[in-house]
């Protein structure tokens, strides 16, 4: 009795594998389902000479496919304006020179982005005393930042002359 059951069970497995087996490499799909119906594919060319092989297939039907793509593009916050500050300091005069910075867009988050200067306290005449200070608001919340100013203390400048200093400004994230 056991032998008959085993043979019967083996026949069911063999039939199932033949029914659900995947197509082999030699099977050729002749139709492709689309929204507008099935597209019939031509038979592969059976060419034998080099000229026939180079000629390729003849175009029987032409279809246009429209694709749509969506991208998520992130544009970083950037400083657009360059600032040149020219000042004449006489004796012990103290100057407060306001300046504005323009950004490429309004910041998405409030109280998140900060201005970072390469130097906030500068010794412009290299005598060892800090004489120039840069002040800016703690956070950038607008496209045009207006509350910036440079303070120059003439009493700390000991040498007469023309002085130039390049300061770099970057935007940093408060974490």
Coordinates of C-alpha atoms in Angstrom, one line a residue:
X1 CA 0.0 0.0 0.0
X2 CA 2.8 2.4 0.8
X3 CA 4.3 1.9 -2.7
X4 CA 1.2 2.9 -4.5
X5 CA 0.9 6.2 -2.5
X6 CA 4.5 7.1 -3.2
X7 CA 4.1 6.6 -6.9
X8 CA 0.9 8.5 -7.0
X9 CA 2.4 11.4 -5.1
X10 CA 5.4 11.5 -7.5
X11 CA 3.1 11.7 -10.5
X12 CA 1.4 14.8 -9.1
X13 CA 4.7 16.6 -8.5
X14 CA 5.9 15.8 -12.0
X15 CA 2.7 17.2 -13.5
X16 CA 2.8 20.4 -11.4
X17 CA 6.4 21.2 -12.5
X18 CA 5.5 20.8 -16.2
X19 CA 2.4 23.0 -15.9
X20 CA 4.1 25.9 -14.0
X21 CA 7.6 25.8 -15.4
X22 CA 9.0 29.1 -16.6
X23 CA 9.7 29.7 -20.4
X24 CA 13.0 28.7 -21.7
X25 CA 15.4 31.0 -23.6
X26 CA 14.2 29.5 -27.0
X27 CA 10.5 30.6 -26.3
X28 CA 9.8 33.9 -28.1
X29 CA 7.2 36.3 -26.7
X30 CA 5.2 37.5 -29.7
X31 CA 2.8 40.0 -28.0
X32 CA 3.4 42.7 -25.4
X33 CA 0.4 43.9 -23.3
X34 CA -0.1 47.7 -23.2
X35 CA -2.9 50.1 -22.2
X36 CA -4.3 50.3 -25.7
X37 CA -4.2 46.5 -26.3
X38 CA -1.5 44.0 -27.2
X39 CA 1.4 44.9 -29.5
X40 CA 2.3 42.2 -32.0
X41 CA 6.1 41.6 -32.4
X42 CA 7.4 40.5 -35.7
X43 CA 9.2 37.2 -36.1
X44 CA 13.0 37.5 -35.6
X45 CA 14.7 37.7 -39.0
X46 CA 16.2 34.4 -40.2
X47 CA 19.2 35.9 -42.1
X48 CA 22.1 34.0 -43.4
X49 CA 24.2 36.4 -45.4
X50 CA 26.2 39.3 -44.1
X51 CA 24.2 41.8 -46.2
X52 CA 20.9 40.5 -44.8
X53 CA 22.2 40.6 -41.3
X54 CA 23.3 44.3 -41.6
X55 CA 19.9 45.3 -43.2
X56 CA 18.2 44.4 -39.9
X57 CA 14.4 44.4 -39.3
X58 CA 11.9 46.5 -41.2
X59 CA 9.8 48.9 -39.1
X60 CA 6.2 47.9 -39.4
X61 CA 4.6 50.0 -36.7
X62 CA 5.8 53.0 -34.7
X63 CA 4.6 53.8 -31.2
X64 CA 5.3 56.8 -29.0
X65 CA 5.7 56.3 -25.3
X66 CA 5.3 59.2 -23.0
X67 CA 7.1 59.1 -19.6
X68 CA 6.7 61.4 -16.6
X69 CA 9.3 61.9 -14.0
X70 CA 9.3 63.8 -10.8
X71 CA 12.4 65.1 -9.1
X72 CA 13.0 66.4 -5.7
X73 CA 15.6 69.2 -6.2
X74 CA 17.1 70.9 -3.2
X75 CA 18.6 74.4 -3.6
X76 CA 21.0 75.3 -0.8
X77 CA 20.8 78.7 0.9
X78 CA 23.5 81.0 -0.5
X79 CA 24.7 84.5 0.0
X80 CA 24.4 86.6 -3.2
X81 CA 25.8 89.9 -2.2
X82 CA 29.4 91.0 -1.9
X83 CA 30.1 93.8 0.6
X84 CA 32.8 96.5 0.3
X85 CA 33.1 98.8 3.3
X86 CA 35.2 101.9 2.9
X87 CA 35.7 104.1 5.9
X88 CA 37.8 107.0 7.0
X89 CA 38.6 107.0 10.7
X90 CA 39.9 110.2 12.3
X91 CA 41.8 110.1 15.6
X92 CA 39.7 108.3 18.3
X93 CA 36.5 108.2 16.3
X94 CA 34.2 105.2 16.7
X95 CA 32.2 104.2 13.6
X96 CA 29.3 101.9 13.2
X97 CA 28.8 101.0 9.6
X98 CA 25.6 99.0 8.7
X99 CA 25.5 96.6 5.8
X100 CA 23.0 94.2 4.3
X101 CA 23.3 90.6 3.1
X102 CA 21.1 89.2 0.4
X103 CA 20.3 85.5 0.2
X104 CA 19.1 83.5 -2.8
X105 CA 15.8 82.6 -1.0
X106 CA 14.0 82.9 2.3
X107 CA 15.1 80.2 4.8
X108 CA 12.7 77.3 5.2
X109 CA 13.2 77.1 8.9
X110 CA 13.1 79.9 11.4
X111 CA 15.9 80.2 14.0
X112 CA 17.9 77.5 12.3
X113 CA 20.5 79.2 10.0
X114 CA 23.4 81.4 11.2
X115 CA 26.0 83.6 9.5
X116 CA 29.5 82.6 10.2
X117 CA 32.4 85.1 9.5
X118 CA 35.9 84.0 9.0
X119 CA 36.8 86.6 11.6
X120 CA 34.5 88.6 14.0
X121 CA 37.3 90.6 15.8
X122 CA 40.0 92.0 13.6
X123 CA 43.3 93.8 14.3
X124 CA 43.3 95.8 11.0
X125 CA 46.7 97.5 11.6
X126 CA 48.5 94.5 13.1
X127 CA 49.5 96.3 16.3
X128 CA 48.2 93.7 18.7
X129 CA 44.9 95.6 19.6
X130 CA 41.6 94.5 18.3
X131 CA 40.0 97.5 16.6
X132 CA 37.3 96.2 14.2
X133 CA 34.3 94.1 15.2
X134 CA 31.6 92.6 13.0
X135 CA 28.1 92.2 14.5
X136 CA 25.3 90.2 13.1
X137 CA 21.9 88.8 14.3
X138 CA 22.1 85.3 15.8
X139 CA 19.8 83.7 13.2
X140 CA 18.9 84.4 9.6
X141 CA 15.1 84.5 9.2
X142 CA 14.7 86.7 6.1
X143 CA 15.9 86.8 2.6
X144 CA 17.6 90.2 3.2
X145 CA 19.5 90.4 6.5
X146 CA 19.6 94.0 7.6
X147 CA 20.8 94.1 11.2
X148 CA 24.5 93.7 10.4
X149 CA 27.2 96.3 11.2
X150 CA 30.9 96.8 11.5
X151 CA 32.2 98.7 14.5
X152 CA 35.6 100.4 14.1
X153 CA 37.3 101.9 17.2
X154 CA 39.8 104.5 16.2
X155 CA 41.5 104.7 19.6
X156 CA 42.9 101.1 19.0
X157 CA 44.3 102.0 15.6
X158 CA 47.9 103.1 16.2
X159 CA 49.3 103.4 12.7
X160 CA 48.1 105.7 9.9
X161 CA 47.5 104.1 6.5
X162 CA 45.2 102.3 4.2
X163 CA 44.2 98.8 5.4
X164 CA 42.4 96.1 3.5
X165 CA 41.0 92.9 4.9
X166 CA 39.0 90.1 3.2
X167 CA 36.4 88.4 5.4
X168 CA 34.6 85.3 4.2
X169 CA 31.0 84.7 5.2
X170 CA 29.3 81.2 5.2
X171 CA 26.0 79.9 6.3
X172 CA 26.0 77.4 9.1
X173 CA 23.2 75.3 10.6
X174 CA 22.3 75.5 14.2
X175 CA 22.3 71.9 15.6

